[in-house]
Amino acid sequence: MTDLLVLDIVYDTTVDGPGFRTAIYAAGCIHQCYNCHNPQSWNKNEGTRYSIEYLIDIIKKNEFAHVTLTGGDPLIQVQGFRELSEKIKLETNKNIWCYTGFVYEQIAKSKKLAQILPFIDVLVDGKYVDEYNDKKLMFKGSSNQRIIDIKKTIKTGKIINWERI
């Protein structure tokens, strides 16, 4: 089983998706967006190795929180985050949000990156662009980023934006 390089684990955050969430901050990012809110996550050597079993245990212990994968960029370690996401779906009823600097179209075209899509619920895609920063936006940093309902997008074959229920 794969270990993941993780910069941080934040419990009960409410800024990375709706409700309480356990946020797993991946170490390593190739996008390195100007004025990124988390530049300390760029270097994967700053991360700590955690087994997927350990991460599943802490996710399960946080009974009322769903899960957010963010970073850094979780898709830099896509194999491990796919394994983690699949296990979350098999063993819990939690929804999974994933933040990435890649856009959906890039991910869908890449056999390697697309392997995570069946196991996540919402994808917040695209690089952070400082000139599009808007403090009023919920769950994203710049207006170019999209919040995509992955289940509906896969089912319909066209990008469906996530809507708060």
Coordinates of C-alpha atoms in Angstrom, one line a residue:
M1 CA 0.0 0.0 0.0
T2 CA 1.2 3.5 -0.8
D3 CA 2.3 6.1 1.7
L4 CA 1.4 9.7 1.1
L5 CA 3.5 12.8 1.7
V6 CA 1.3 15.1 3.8
L7 CA 2.1 18.6 4.9
D8 CA -0.7 18.9 7.4
I9 CA -4.0 17.5 8.6
V10 CA -6.6 20.0 9.7
Y11 CA -9.6 18.9 11.7
D12 CA -13.1 20.4 11.5
T13 CA -12.2 23.1 8.9
T14 CA -15.2 24.9 7.4
V15 CA -13.4 26.8 4.6
D16 CA -12.5 23.9 2.2
G17 CA -16.1 22.7 1.4
P18 CA -19.4 22.7 3.1
G19 CA -19.8 21.6 6.7
F20 CA -17.0 20.3 9.0
R21 CA -14.2 18.6 7.1
T22 CA -11.0 16.8 7.7
A23 CA -8.5 18.5 5.3
I24 CA -5.5 16.5 4.1
Y25 CA -2.8 18.9 2.8
A26 CA -0.7 17.1 0.2
A27 CA 3.0 18.1 0.2
G28 CA 4.3 19.1 -3.3
C29 CA 2.9 21.4 -6.0
I30 CA 4.2 22.0 -9.5
H31 CA 1.8 24.9 -10.1
Q32 CA 3.3 27.3 -7.6
C33 CA 0.7 30.0 -8.2
Y34 CA 1.7 33.6 -7.5
N35 CA 0.5 34.7 -4.1
C36 CA -0.6 31.2 -3.2
H37 CA -2.0 31.1 0.3
N38 CA 0.0 28.0 1.1
P39 CA 3.5 28.2 -0.5
Q40 CA 5.0 26.1 2.2
S41 CA 3.2 23.2 0.6
W42 CA 5.1 23.4 -2.7
N43 CA 8.1 21.4 -1.6
K44 CA 7.3 17.7 -1.2
N45 CA 10.4 17.3 1.0
E46 CA 8.6 19.3 3.7
G47 CA 6.0 16.6 4.1
T48 CA 5.6 13.7 6.5
R49 CA 4.9 10.2 5.2
Y50 CA 1.6 8.7 6.4
S51 CA 0.2 5.3 5.5
I52 CA -3.3 5.2 4.0
E53 CA -4.4 3.1 6.9
Y54 CA -3.3 5.8 9.4
L55 CA -5.2 8.5 7.4
I56 CA -8.3 6.3 7.2
D57 CA -8.2 5.9 10.9
I58 CA -8.1 9.6 11.7
I59 CA -10.8 10.3 9.0
K60 CA -13.1 7.7 10.6
K61 CA -12.5 9.0 14.1
N62 CA -13.7 12.4 13.0
E63 CA -17.2 11.1 12.8
F64 CA -19.1 14.1 11.6
A65 CA -16.6 15.6 9.2
H66 CA -16.4 15.0 5.5
V67 CA -13.0 15.0 3.7
T68 CA -11.1 17.6 1.6
L69 CA -7.9 16.7 -0.3
T70 CA -5.9 19.9 -0.9
G71 CA -2.3 21.0 -0.7
G72 CA 0.0 21.4 -2.5
D73 CA -1.7 19.4 -5.1
P74 CA -3.0 16.0 -4.3
L75 CA -2.9 15.0 -8.0
I76 CA 0.9 15.1 -7.8
Q77 CA 0.5 11.9 -5.8
V78 CA -2.5 10.7 -7.6
Q79 CA -2.0 7.0 -7.1
G80 CA -1.9 7.3 -3.4
F81 CA -4.8 9.8 -3.2
R82 CA -6.8 7.6 -5.4
E83 CA -6.2 4.7 -3.1
L84 CA -7.1 6.8 -0.1
S85 CA -10.3 8.1 -1.8
E86 CA -11.4 4.6 -2.8
K87 CA -10.9 3.4 0.7
I88 CA -12.9 6.4 2.1
K89 CA -15.8 5.5 -0.2
L90 CA -15.7 1.8 0.7
E91 CA -15.5 2.3 4.4
T92 CA -17.4 5.6 5.2
N93 CA -20.3 7.7 4.0
K94 CA -18.2 10.8 3.7
N95 CA -18.1 13.0 0.6
I96 CA -14.7 14.0 -0.8
W97 CA -13.7 17.4 -2.2
C98 CA -10.4 17.7 -4.1
Y99 CA -8.6 20.9 -4.9
T100 CA -6.1 20.9 -7.7
G101 CA -4.2 23.3 -10.0
F102 CA -5.0 21.1 -13.0
V103 CA -8.3 21.8 -14.9
Y104 CA -10.9 19.1 -15.3
E105 CA -10.2 18.8 -19.1
Q106 CA -6.5 18.0 -18.4
I107 CA -7.5 15.4 -15.7
A108 CA -10.1 13.7 -17.9
K109 CA -7.7 13.4 -20.8
S110 CA -4.9 11.9 -18.7
K111 CA -5.3 8.2 -17.8
K112 CA -3.0 8.7 -14.9
L113 CA -4.8 11.7 -13.4
A114 CA -8.3 10.5 -14.2
Q115 CA -8.0 7.5 -12.0
I116 CA -9.1 9.6 -9.0
L117 CA -12.3 11.0 -10.5
P118 CA -14.7 8.0 -9.8
F119 CA -13.9 8.4 -6.1
I120 CA -14.3 12.1 -5.5
D121 CA -17.6 14.1 -5.3
V122 CA -16.4 17.6 -6.0
L123 CA -13.4 19.0 -7.8
V124 CA -12.2 22.5 -7.3
D125 CA -10.0 23.0 -10.4
G126 CA -7.6 25.4 -11.9
K127 CA -4.6 27.4 -10.7
Y128 CA -5.1 30.3 -8.3
V129 CA -4.8 33.5 -10.3
D130 CA -4.1 36.4 -8.0
E131 CA -5.7 39.0 -10.3
Y132 CA -9.0 37.1 -10.1
N133 CA -8.9 36.9 -6.3
D134 CA -12.3 37.7 -4.7
K135 CA -12.7 37.4 -1.0
K136 CA -16.5 37.0 -1.4
L137 CA -16.1 33.6 -3.2
M138 CA -17.0 30.6 -1.3
F139 CA -14.7 27.6 -1.3
K140 CA -12.3 28.9 -3.9
G141 CA -9.6 31.7 -4.1
S142 CA -10.0 33.1 -7.6
S143 CA -13.0 33.4 -9.9
N144 CA -11.3 31.3 -12.7
Q145 CA -11.5 28.2 -10.5
R146 CA -14.5 26.0 -10.9
I147 CA -16.4 23.9 -8.3
I148 CA -17.4 20.9 -10.3
D149 CA -19.9 18.2 -9.4
I150 CA -17.9 15.2 -10.6
K151 CA -20.6 12.5 -10.3
K152 CA -23.0 14.6 -12.6
T153 CA -20.1 15.6 -14.9
I154 CA -19.1 12.0 -15.5
K155 CA -22.8 10.9 -15.9
T156 CA -23.7 13.6 -18.4
G157 CA -20.3 14.0 -20.2
K158 CA -20.4 17.8 -19.7
I159 CA -19.1 20.0 -16.9
I160 CA -21.8 20.5 -14.2
N161 CA -21.0 23.0 -11.5
W162 CA -21.6 22.0 -7.9
E163 CA -24.6 23.7 -6.4
R164 CA -25.2 24.0 -2.7
I165 CA -28.3 22.2 -1.7

